[in-house]
Amino acid sequence: TMSSIFSYQSAEVDWCEGNFERSTVIAEYYNTPGRALQTSISCPSPYRRLVLTLSRVEMQTGSLQLSFLLAGIFSVYFHMTLSYVGQLLDELSILWTLTVAYSFWYPRAYFPRCIQSRKHFFWLTGVTTVISTLMSFIKPAFNAYVLNCIAFHLLYLTWRELKKCDDKRVHRTAAAMVVCWALAISSWISDRWLCGLWQAISFPYFHSFWHVLIAMSLLYCCPLVIYFDVNYEMPSFKPKIGYWPSDSWPVGVPYVALEEPRKRC
């Protein structure tokens, strides 16, 4: 019924953290703020403010950050209630966020042969996402595994691009992204498959670690994708990865600066 799918703990998925142990309103007390922190890290990052004002890049980053924000809100709602509707909103918002990212930033060089333009690719990703959305209602619990597998395709594309790039900052950013992602996916798998162990030692909080670590991975991933996109789509500009607050710091938040080459007389 309509009321049951909105009710607390009606979702097919329940993470390792105990429910309502520290609050009578919030089901997963640590996963909920962990997801909120993930959203705050992903959305107002310095690379958004420091990118050169250019309509195409601004439109893309703005659209993607709006998608991140909505995904964050829906996920917070899910972890607060563990409701069936919350689970669907959480997983489908991630799916559509990935659609936005792929639609804007998937390199033309990797388009299928049947796709002749970015407009055609928009239609392909849109139709695929609509079909995936409808299939999500059949077995929502399976969605999370499928969504995580998409990361392997992204890592494959990154590897192919790195083979053509000798910029040390780009390789440094990619390495940081992979390390954060590896730690994140390890935390996610540990929470799902080793829950009994973590509950036995009273430390069932690895899913909250996943939220923070995957947000850190996105901080490195998004500028990296923008860097490659500029190389493909705006060859008159020279992209450069910098680090906030300082390039000399061993750890920093990456951003993309666009430098227009000087014209020769």
XYZ file of N, CA and C in Angstrom:
795
model
N 0.843 -1.196 0.000
C 0.000 0.000 0.000
C 0.873 1.239 0.000
N 0.209 2.403 -0.296
C 0.962 3.657 -0.353
C 1.588 3.999 0.988
N 0.869 3.764 2.081
C 1.403 4.106 3.402
C 2.570 3.207 3.791
N 2.529 1.926 3.370
C 3.571 0.987 3.782
C 4.910 1.279 3.110
N 4.894 1.769 1.854
C 6.169 2.026 1.172
C 6.856 3.271 1.719
N 6.117 4.122 2.445
C 6.720 5.285 3.089
C 7.093 4.995 4.549
N 6.679 3.857 5.064
C 6.878 3.577 6.481
C 8.334 3.266 6.799
N 8.706 3.472 8.039
C 10.060 3.196 8.504
C 10.397 1.717 8.311
N 11.638 1.462 7.898
C 12.204 0.120 7.757
C 11.419 -0.761 6.769
N 10.832 -0.155 5.753
C 10.157 -0.932 4.711
C 11.073 -1.205 3.524
N 12.301 -0.702 3.558
C 13.252 -0.903 2.465
C 13.747 -2.344 2.431
N 14.256 -2.748 1.252
C 14.830 -4.084 1.111
C 16.243 -4.159 1.664
N 16.864 -3.013 1.885
C 18.254 -2.956 2.339
C 18.307 -2.372 3.742
N 19.120 -2.986 4.586
C 19.376 -2.456 5.922
C 20.862 -2.596 6.186
N 21.520 -1.484 6.466
C 22.967 -1.512 6.639
C 23.341 -2.013 8.017
N 24.609 -2.180 8.247
C 25.088 -2.883 9.439
C 24.803 -2.115 10.730
N 24.798 -0.809 10.648
C 24.565 -0.004 11.846
C 23.208 -0.316 12.459
N 23.155 -0.401 13.790
C 21.893 -0.660 14.473
C 20.899 0.468 14.265
N 19.622 0.124 14.232
C 18.580 1.111 13.949
C 18.001 1.688 15.233
N 17.820 3.003 15.225
C 17.185 3.746 16.316
C 17.876 3.529 17.664
N 19.185 3.323 17.626
C 19.915 3.114 18.882
C 20.199 4.424 19.604
N 20.315 5.518 18.880
C 20.656 6.806 19.483
C 19.625 7.881 19.218
N 18.580 7.525 18.496
C 17.522 8.489 18.193
C 16.238 7.734 17.890
N 15.121 8.304 18.292
C 13.828 7.690 17.996
C 13.295 8.132 16.636
N 13.993 9.066 15.982
C 13.564 9.614 14.700
C 14.467 9.158 13.558
N 15.781 9.082 13.835
C 16.763 8.728 12.811
C 17.104 7.244 12.930
N 16.846 6.481 11.877
C 17.092 5.036 11.915
C 18.581 4.737 12.040
N 19.384 5.308 11.137
C 20.835 5.074 11.154
C 21.524 6.384 11.529
N 21.911 6.464 12.785
C 22.361 7.723 13.377
C 23.663 8.219 12.751
N 24.588 7.327 12.405
C 25.875 7.730 11.841
C 25.858 7.766 10.313
N 25.110 6.881 9.686
C 25.034 6.904 8.224
C 24.355 8.164 7.706
N 23.390 8.680 8.448
C 22.653 9.869 7.996
C 23.545 11.105 7.934
N 24.242 11.492 9.013
C 25.160 12.635 8.878
C 26.345 12.334 7.975
N 26.725 11.046 7.858
C 27.807 10.695 6.941
C 27.424 11.029 5.509
N 26.158 10.752 5.154
C 25.690 11.072 3.803
C 25.558 12.577 3.624
N 25.128 13.283 4.667
C 25.036 14.739 4.575
C 26.416 15.356 4.394
N 27.417 14.808 5.096
C 28.785 15.287 4.935
C 29.285 15.023 3.527
N 28.924 13.866 2.971
C 29.311 13.545 1.604
C 28.775 14.593 0.639
N 27.528 15.010 0.820
C 26.930 16.012 -0.053
C 27.629 17.351 0.087
N 27.938 17.741 1.333
C 28.580 19.038 1.551
C 29.992 19.075 0.981
N 30.677 17.930 0.990
C 32.015 17.871 0.411
C 31.940 17.928 -1.110
N 30.967 17.226 -1.681
C 30.901 17.091 -3.137
C 30.410 18.351 -3.831
N 29.482 19.091 -3.214
C 28.819 20.182 -3.931
C 29.588 21.495 -3.967
N 29.919 22.125 -2.825
C 30.517 23.463 -2.914
C 32.035 23.425 -2.962
N 32.595 22.533 -3.739
C 34.045 22.371 -3.765
C 34.726 23.528 -4.477
N 35.982 23.852 -4.116
C 36.682 24.993 -4.696
C 36.843 24.940 -6.204
N 36.897 23.724 -6.796
C 37.115 23.681 -8.237
C 35.972 24.365 -8.973
N 34.773 24.366 -8.391
C 33.616 25.012 -9.028
C 33.833 26.519 -9.104
N 34.402 27.110 -8.073
C 34.583 28.555 -8.020
C 35.819 29.010 -8.766
N 36.810 28.135 -8.885
C 38.080 28.547 -9.442
C 38.224 28.250 -10.930
N 37.277 27.494 -11.498
C 37.312 27.273 -12.938
C 37.032 28.594 -13.653
N 37.751 28.834 -14.742
C 37.523 30.032 -15.531
C 36.067 30.101 -15.961
N 35.456 31.297 -15.830
C 34.062 31.457 -16.200
C 33.896 31.226 -17.698
N 33.295 30.105 -18.017
C 33.065 29.736 -19.404
C 31.723 29.024 -19.448
N 30.837 29.453 -20.324
C 29.443 29.018 -20.264
C 29.310 27.502 -20.257
N 30.057 26.810 -21.096
C 29.899 25.364 -21.217
C 30.316 24.651 -19.939
N 31.466 25.007 -19.407
C 31.951 24.366 -18.187
C 31.062 24.712 -17.008
N 30.638 25.976 -16.913
C 29.777 26.386 -15.815
C 28.451 25.630 -15.853
N 27.874 25.465 -17.039
C 26.607 24.755 -17.167
C 26.754 23.310 -16.723
N 27.855 22.666 -17.133
C 28.063 21.262 -16.796
C 28.257 21.070 -15.303
N 29.146 21.850 -14.706
C 29.409 21.689 -13.273
C 28.190 22.056 -12.452
N 27.439 23.071 -12.890
C 26.234 23.450 -12.169
C 25.183 22.355 -12.206
N 24.970 21.759 -13.373
C 23.986 20.678 -13.508
C 24.386 19.471 -12.669
N 25.679 19.141 -12.694
C 26.136 17.979 -11.948
C 26.032 18.216 -10.449
N 26.337 19.425 -9.997
C 26.260 19.702 -8.569
C 24.816 19.705 -8.079
N 23.886 20.154 -8.924
C 22.476 20.063 -8.561
C 22.063 18.601 -8.418
N 22.558 17.745 -9.311
C 22.269 16.316 -9.224
C 22.847 15.726 -7.949
N 24.092 16.124 -7.594
C 24.704 15.663 -6.350
C 23.855 16.071 -5.143
N 23.373 17.309 -5.179
C 22.597 17.830 -4.051
C 21.310 17.036 -3.865
N 20.594 16.794 -4.958
C 19.353 16.022 -4.875
C 19.624 14.596 -4.411
N 20.693 13.988 -4.947
C 21.053 12.633 -4.517
C 21.362 12.608 -3.026
N 22.022 13.659 -2.547
C 22.346 13.736 -1.128
C 21.109 13.857 -0.260
N 20.167 14.700 -0.675
C 18.932 14.882 0.085
C 18.144 13.577 0.148
N 18.012 12.907 -0.988
C 17.257 11.649 -1.020
C 17.939 10.570 -0.186
N 19.273 10.547 -0.218
C 19.995 9.526 0.531
C 19.896 9.766 2.041
N 19.945 11.039 2.442
C 19.759 11.362 3.856
C 18.374 10.889 4.316
N 17.376 11.144 3.487
C 16.014 10.688 3.812
C 15.963 9.168 3.940
N 16.640 8.470 3.046
C 16.654 7.004 3.099
C 17.264 6.498 4.392
N 18.448 7.018 4.756
C 19.107 6.529 5.963
C 18.360 6.940 7.234
N 17.617 8.031 7.171
C 16.808 8.427 8.329
C 15.637 7.478 8.547
N 15.034 7.018 7.440
C 13.791 6.254 7.559
C 13.924 4.784 7.192
N 14.891 4.445 6.345
C 15.009 3.094 5.784
C 13.685 2.672 5.143
N 13.038 3.618 4.465
C 11.769 3.331 3.810
C 12.011 2.857 2.383
N 11.017 2.170 1.837
C 11.110 1.671 0.463
C 11.213 2.829 -0.522
N 10.424 3.865 -0.322
C 10.491 5.043 -1.188
C 11.851 5.709 -1.070
N 12.367 5.801 0.153
C 13.686 6.393 0.346
C 14.773 5.623 -0.376
N 14.676 4.290 -0.350
C 15.657 3.460 -1.052
C 15.617 3.719 -2.559
N 14.419 3.784 -3.136
C 14.291 4.031 -4.571
C 14.809 5.423 -4.934
N 14.447 6.430 -4.145
C 14.902 7.789 -4.428
C 16.420 7.878 -4.328
N 16.983 7.205 -3.343
C 18.436 7.202 -3.154
C 19.137 6.610 -4.370
N 18.735 5.413 -4.773
C 19.430 4.714 -5.851
C 19.152 5.322 -7.219
N 17.924 5.756 -7.451
C 17.592 6.341 -8.748
C 18.224 7.718 -8.926
N 18.363 8.467 -7.846
C 19.021 9.776 -7.954
C 20.496 9.610 -8.302
N 21.133 8.555 -7.791
C 22.524 8.272 -8.162
C 22.592 7.877 -9.633
N 21.640 7.045 -10.066
C 21.598 6.626 -11.473
C 21.472 7.832 -12.397
N 20.587 8.750 -12.064
C 20.379 9.918 -12.923
C 21.535 10.903 -12.837
N 22.212 10.958 -11.693
C 23.417 11.778 -11.589
C 24.497 11.244 -12.520
N 24.657 9.919 -12.548
C 25.616 9.306 -13.471
C 25.227 9.580 -14.923
N 23.926 9.595 -15.190
C 23.464 9.900 -16.550
C 23.869 11.302 -16.961
N 23.685 12.263 -16.063
C 24.078 13.644 -16.347
C 25.574 13.727 -16.632
N 26.366 13.054 -15.787
C 27.818 13.096 -15.959
C 28.243 12.469 -17.283
N 27.701 11.307 -17.588
C 28.054 10.635 -18.847
C 27.593 11.445 -20.060
N 26.407 12.032 -19.979
C 25.871 12.782 -21.109
C 26.749 13.974 -21.460
N 27.237 14.661 -20.446
C 28.054 15.847 -20.665
C 29.496 15.506 -21.007
N 30.057 14.531 -20.302
C 31.508 14.384 -20.282
C 32.050 13.122 -20.937
N 31.197 12.227 -21.381
C 31.725 11.018 -22.023
C 32.423 11.422 -23.323
N 33.708 11.083 -23.489
C 34.467 11.548 -24.661
C 33.885 11.049 -25.977
N 33.839 11.924 -26.958
C 33.337 11.542 -28.284
C 34.160 10.398 -28.887
N 35.438 10.352 -28.528
C 36.307 9.312 -29.095
C 35.856 7.913 -28.716
N 35.074 7.789 -27.638
C 34.618 6.481 -27.176
C 33.147 6.233 -27.499
N 32.525 7.105 -28.279
C 31.141 6.883 -28.678
C 31.026 5.580 -29.481
N 29.920 4.847 -29.335
C 29.673 3.705 -30.232
C 29.625 4.175 -31.685
N 29.926 3.314 -32.598
C 29.984 3.688 -34.006
C 28.651 4.197 -34.538
N 27.560 3.732 -33.942
C 26.245 4.149 -34.410
C 25.870 5.555 -33.947
N 26.656 6.128 -33.028
C 26.373 7.462 -32.500
C 27.219 8.480 -33.248
N 26.567 9.465 -33.853
C 27.262 10.431 -34.685
C 27.440 11.800 -34.022
N 26.721 12.066 -32.949
C 26.792 13.393 -32.337
C 26.489 13.305 -30.851
N 26.792 14.380 -30.126
C 26.498 14.445 -28.695
C 24.992 14.373 -28.453
N 24.201 14.955 -29.350
C 22.748 14.915 -29.214
C 22.241 13.485 -29.262
N 22.774 12.699 -30.196
C 22.375 11.293 -30.288
C 22.781 10.529 -29.027
N 23.944 10.888 -28.470
C 24.402 10.223 -27.246
C 23.489 10.579 -26.077
N 23.000 11.840 -26.029
C 22.035 12.226 -25.001
C 20.815 11.299 -25.044
N 20.317 11.051 -26.253
C 19.152 10.193 -26.401
C 19.457 8.758 -25.965
N 20.649 8.275 -26.302
C 21.030 6.917 -25.916
C 21.089 6.769 -24.402
N 21.762 7.705 -23.728
C 21.862 7.632 -22.264
C 20.504 7.833 -21.613
N 19.679 8.714 -22.204
C 18.352 8.957 -21.636
C 17.465 7.728 -21.704
N 17.417 7.100 -22.868
C 16.586 5.902 -23.038
C 17.089 4.767 -22.151
N 18.412 4.596 -22.099
C 18.990 3.547 -21.251
C 18.647 3.767 -19.785
N 18.690 5.023 -19.370
C 18.402 5.343 -17.967
C 16.935 5.135 -17.642
N 16.051 5.486 -18.567
C 14.623 5.264 -18.338
C 14.336 3.769 -18.186
N 14.942 2.948 -19.045
C 14.758 1.495 -18.951
C 15.315 0.974 -17.624
N 16.499 1.465 -17.250
C 17.109 1.048 -15.974
C 16.256 1.479 -14.792
N 15.649 2.647 -14.897
C 14.775 3.140 -13.830
C 13.582 2.219 -13.638
N 12.965 1.830 -14.729
C 11.812 0.925 -14.653
C 12.211 -0.436 -14.089
N 13.394 -0.924 -14.487
C 13.865 -2.211 -13.979
C 14.215 -2.134 -12.498
N 14.526 -0.934 -12.014
C 14.900 -0.770 -10.607
C 13.764 -1.134 -9.663
N 12.528 -1.009 -10.140
C 11.396 -1.325 -9.283
C 11.233 -2.832 -9.084
N 11.869 -3.631 -9.935
C 11.744 -5.085 -9.830
C 12.541 -5.614 -8.646
N 13.812 -5.178 -8.545
C 14.675 -5.634 -7.448
C 15.577 -4.486 -7.009
N 15.067 -3.565 -6.184
C 15.852 -2.391 -5.780
C 17.160 -2.737 -5.074
N 17.200 -3.823 -4.326
C 18.404 -4.172 -3.571
C 19.579 -4.478 -4.484
N 19.292 -4.880 -5.717
C 20.350 -5.220 -6.671
C 20.984 -3.979 -7.287
N 20.285 -2.843 -7.196
C 20.749 -1.623 -7.854
C 22.106 -1.157 -7.360
N 22.313 -1.251 -6.059
C 23.553 -0.728 -5.481
C 24.772 -1.430 -6.056
N 24.684 -2.738 -6.279
C 25.804 -3.476 -6.852
C 26.061 -3.039 -8.297
N 24.988 -2.839 -9.059
C 25.141 -2.401 -10.445
C 25.761 -1.016 -10.512
N 25.288 -0.103 -9.662
C 25.808 1.256 -9.668
C 27.289 1.291 -9.307
N 27.700 0.448 -8.365
C 29.114 0.403 -7.991
C 29.971 -0.140 -9.134
N 29.416 -1.038 -9.934
C 30.177 -1.615 -11.047
C 30.474 -0.575 -12.128
N 29.643 0.480 -12.210
C 29.886 1.532 -13.196
C 31.237 2.196 -12.949
N 31.674 2.188 -11.692
C 32.965 2.789 -11.362
C 34.102 2.098 -12.098
N 33.979 0.813 -12.351
C 35.045 0.106 -13.072
C 35.176 0.626 -14.503
N 34.064 0.974 -15.113
C 34.128 1.552 -16.450
C 34.804 2.917 -16.418
N 34.494 3.697 -15.387
C 35.140 5.000 -15.248
C 36.640 4.860 -15.028
N 37.039 3.878 -14.239
C 38.468 3.636 -14.014
C 39.160 3.201 -15.304
N 38.466 2.418 -16.105
C 39.019 1.980 -17.390
C 39.240 3.174 -18.316
N 38.268 4.075 -18.399
C 38.418 5.267 -19.235
C 39.556 6.149 -18.729
N 39.666 6.274 -17.409
C 40.750 7.076 -16.832
C 42.103 6.484 -17.198
N 42.228 5.181 -17.116
C 43.483 4.511 -17.472
C 43.845 4.774 -18.921
N 42.865 4.722 -19.815
C 43.134 4.967 -21.229
C 43.593 6.404 -21.469
N 42.993 7.349 -20.758
C 43.383 8.749 -20.926
C 44.759 9.021 -20.330
N 45.071 8.374 -19.224
C 46.379 8.586 -18.594
C 47.516 8.082 -19.472
N 47.245 7.077 -20.278
C 48.267 6.557 -21.185
C 48.682 7.606 -22.217
N 47.791 8.557 -22.486
C 48.078 9.601 -23.475
C 48.525 10.906 -22.837
N 48.666 10.929 -21.521
C 48.966 12.173 -20.797
C 50.228 11.990 -19.955
N 51.130 12.971 -20.019
C 52.353 12.903 -19.213
C 52.409 13.989 -18.145
N 51.292 14.650 -17.891
C 51.224 15.685 -16.858
C 51.232 15.026 -15.479
N 52.229 15.349 -14.661
C 52.367 14.706 -13.354
C 51.206 15.042 -12.424
N 50.649 16.248 -12.553
C 49.534 16.622 -11.684
C 48.289 15.810 -12.018
N 48.097 15.524 -13.280
C 46.958 14.704 -13.683
C 47.106 13.295 -13.125
N 48.297 12.736 -13.212
C 48.534 11.392 -12.677
C 48.405 11.383 -11.158
N 48.845 12.458 -10.510
C 48.723 12.553 -9.052
C 47.247 12.594 -8.648
N 46.457 13.364 -9.377
C 45.031 13.466 -9.082
C 44.336 12.130 -9.303
N 44.697 11.456 -10.380
C 44.099 10.148 -10.675
C 44.465 9.129 -9.590
N 45.701 9.164 -9.131
C 46.132 8.233 -8.087
C 45.348 8.461 -6.795
N 45.155 9.732 -6.435
C 44.392 10.050 -5.227
C 42.945 9.584 -5.364
N 42.379 9.761 -6.556
C 40.999 9.322 -6.804
C 40.880 7.813 -6.622
N 41.811 7.055 -7.179
C 41.752 5.599 -7.118
C 41.929 5.111 -5.678
N 42.844 5.724 -4.938
C 43.067 5.319 -3.545
C 41.804 5.550 -2.713
N 41.213 6.737 -2.855
C 39.993 7.035 -2.100
C 38.857 6.101 -2.498
N 38.754 5.814 -3.803
C 37.696 4.920 -4.255
C 37.925 3.502 -3.715
N 39.165 3.025 -3.734
C 39.471 1.679 -3.249
C 39.124 1.549 -1.764
N 39.452 2.570 -0.987
C 39.108 2.552 0.438
C 37.593 2.604 0.627
N 36.925 3.393 -0.225
C 35.472 3.529 -0.118
C 34.765 2.210 -0.428
N 35.136 1.590 -1.554
C 34.460 0.352 -1.938
C 34.790 -0.774 -0.959
N 35.993 -0.729 -0.374
C 36.348 -1.716 0.659
C 35.452 -1.548 1.883
N 35.165 -0.292 2.242
C 34.290 -0.027 3.381
C 32.865 -0.504 3.088
N 32.408 -0.260 1.860
C 31.048 -0.654 1.471
C 30.900 -2.179 1.513
N 31.873 -2.878 0.935
C 31.831 -4.339 0.917
C 31.944 -4.909 2.332
N 32.805 -4.320 3.152
C 32.959 -4.788 4.535
C 31.659 -4.661 5.308
N 30.949 -3.553 5.077
C 29.690 -3.342 5.777
C 28.638 -4.361 5.354
N 28.647 -4.732 4.072
C 27.645 -5.659 3.560
C 27.974 -7.106 3.892
N 29.235 -7.495 3.781
C 29.613 -8.905 3.857
C 30.208 -9.320 5.194
N 30.700 -8.385 5.973
C 31.329 -8.714 7.254
C 30.593 -8.063 8.422
N 29.305 -7.864 8.240
C 28.534 -7.153 9.260
C 28.591 -7.858 10.617
N 28.505 -9.178 10.600
C 28.534 -9.912 11.865
C 29.795 -9.646 12.664
N 30.932 -9.554 11.958
C 32.203 -9.274 12.625
C 32.195 -7.896 13.248
N 31.752 -6.895 12.507
C 31.781 -5.524 13.031
C 30.795 -5.348 14.184
N 29.659 -6.032 14.113
C 28.717 -5.949 15.222
C 29.265 -6.642 16.464
N 30.044 -7.696 16.243
C 30.623 -8.426 17.384
C 31.614 -7.561 18.154
N 32.297 -6.675 17.445
C 33.272 -5.796 18.116
C 32.701 -4.384 18.307
N 31.371 -4.257 18.108
C 30.654 -2.991 18.329
C 31.210 -1.837 17.500
N 31.483 -2.120 16.208
C 31.976 -1.070 15.321
C 31.332 -1.223 13.926
N 29.999 -1.087 13.838
C 29.301 -1.293 12.564
C 29.120 0.009 11.776
N 30.212 0.746 11.556
C 30.086 2.089 10.988
C 30.776 2.248 9.632
N 31.056 1.149 8.967
C 31.839 1.262 7.733
C 31.047 1.896 6.580
N 29.721 1.820 6.628
C 28.965 2.467 5.562
C 29.068 3.992 5.659
N 29.178 4.507 6.866
C 29.371 5.959 7.012
C 30.748 6.366 6.499
N 31.758 5.484 6.671
C 33.079 5.749 6.091
C 32.994 5.787 4.570
N 32.186 4.879 4.002
C 31.988 4.845 2.549
C 31.534 6.214 2.033
N 30.568 6.821 2.718
C 30.044 8.107 2.268
C 31.134 9.167 2.190
N 31.938 9.241 3.232
C 32.986 10.272 3.270
C 34.076 9.976 2.246
N 34.499 8.724 2.150
C 35.592 8.362 1.237
C 35.189 8.505 -0.225
N 33.949 8.146 -0.576
C 33.529 8.284 -1.970
C 33.376 9.754 -2.327
N 33.028 10.593 -1.343
C 32.984 12.031 -1.593
C 34.377 12.571 -1.879
N 35.365 12.097 -1.141
C 36.744 12.507 -1.390
C 37.201 12.047 -2.770
N 36.780 10.842 -3.172
C 37.121 10.361 -4.501
C 36.502 11.239 -5.578
N 35.268 11.693 -5.360
C 34.598 12.572 -6.325
C 35.282 13.927 -6.437
N 35.855 14.400 -5.330
C 36.579 15.669 -5.370
C 37.753 15.610 -6.345
N 38.358 14.441 -6.467
C 39.461 14.267 -7.413
C 38.944 13.867 -8.798
N 37.847 13.141 -8.827
C 37.329 12.637 -10.099
C 36.786 13.762 -10.980
N 35.977 14.651 -10.403
C 35.307 15.674 -11.217
C 36.289 16.615 -11.927
N 37.291 17.190 -11.245
C 38.260 18.017 -11.978
C 39.024 17.224 -13.034
N 39.276 15.953 -12.753
C 39.988 15.111 -13.713
C 39.165 14.940 -14.985
N 37.871 14.692 -14.814
C 36.990 14.529 -15.964
C 36.887 15.836 -16.747
N 36.797 16.961 -16.037
C 36.741 18.265 -16.703
C 38.014 18.497 -17.503
N 39.147 18.126 -16.939
C 40.434 18.298 -17.626
C 40.434 17.569 -18.965
N 40.016 16.305 -18.959
C 39.990 15.533 -20.199
C 38.935 16.078 -21.163
N 37.804 16.545 -20.613
C 36.747 17.079 -21.460
C 37.208 18.336 -22.197
N 37.937 19.200 -21.512
C 38.442 20.419 -22.149
C 39.405 20.071 -23.275
N 40.241 19.077 -23.054
C 41.174 18.656 -24.108
C 40.444 18.220 -25.367
N 39.305 17.564 -25.184
C 38.545 17.071 -26.335
C 37.665 18.157 -26.953
N 36.942 18.880 -26.118
C 35.888 19.754 -26.605
C 36.313 21.209 -26.822
N 37.352 21.650 -26.150
C 37.804 23.041 -26.273
C 39.314 23.084 -26.484
N 39.787 22.599 -27.614
C 41.229 22.482 -27.839
C 41.972 23.818 -27.875
N 41.247 24.936 -28.032
C 41.915 26.235 -28.042
C 42.350 26.663 -26.649
N 41.841 25.993 -25.628
C 42.216 26.296 -24.250
C 43.161 25.221 -23.721
N 44.029 25.637 -22.830
C 44.967 24.714 -22.216
C 44.562 24.486 -20.758
N 44.023 23.311 -20.421
C 43.628 23.058 -19.034
C 44.843 22.767 -18.152
N 44.724 23.163 -16.915
C 45.801 22.935 -15.944
C 45.164 22.606 -14.604
N 45.627 21.555 -13.977
C 45.128 21.179 -12.657
C 45.963 21.871 -11.582
N 45.275 22.562 -10.689
C 45.917 23.182 -9.535
C 45.337 22.600 -8.256
N 45.901 22.981 -7.122
C 45.439 22.462 -5.838
C 45.165 23.604 -4.875
N 44.029 23.538 -4.239
C 43.648 24.513 -3.223
C 43.860 23.905 -1.835
N 44.461 24.636 -0.898
C 44.797 26.064 -0.934
C 46.154 26.387 -1.550
N 47.010 25.367 -1.778
C 48.327 25.648 -2.340
C 48.817 24.437 -3.120
N 49.474 24.702 -4.253
C 50.021 23.610 -5.060
C 51.144 22.873 -4.351
N 51.777 23.535 -3.387
C 52.917 22.926 -2.707
C 52.504 21.993 -1.572
N 51.234 22.032 -1.189
C 50.783 21.160 -0.102
C 50.709 19.708 -0.577
N 51.100 18.755 0.285
C 51.037 17.340 -0.134
C 49.612 16.861 -0.351
N 48.645 17.483 0.352
C 47.240 17.140 0.194
C 46.462 18.426 -0.071
N 45.667 18.429 -1.121
C 44.884 19.607 -1.456
C 43.696 19.227 -2.303
N 42.780 20.170 -2.482
C 41.592 19.945 -3.305
C 41.906 20.399 -4.729
N 41.801 19.515 -5.708
C 42.161 19.886 -7.082
C 41.074 20.718 -7.754
N 41.495 21.549 -8.665
C 40.571 22.305 -9.499
C 41.199 22.472 -10.871
N 40.379 22.893 -11.830
C 40.848 23.065 -13.196
C 40.878 24.544 -13.542
N 42.019 25.014 -14.008
C 42.156 26.372 -14.536
C 42.325 26.268 -16.044
N 41.692 27.171 -16.763
C 41.774 27.177 -18.207
C 42.590 28.372 -18.689
N 43.664 28.085 -19.384
C 44.533 29.132 -19.893
C 44.437 29.169 -21.413
N 44.046 30.329 -21.951
C 43.963 30.475 -23.390
C 45.357 30.782 -23.949
N 45.857 29.977 -24.864
C 47.198 30.207 -25.387
C 47.288 31.532 -26.133
N 48.453 32.157 -26.022
C 48.656 33.423 -26.710
C 48.731 33.211 -28.200
N 48.143 34.138 -28.922
C 48.177 34.030 -30.369
C 49.495 34.595 -30.900
N 50.093 33.884 -31.826
C 51.340 34.338 -32.400
C 51.067 35.310 -33.546
N 51.896 36.336 -33.667
C 51.728 37.327 -34.720
C 52.194 36.762 -36.069
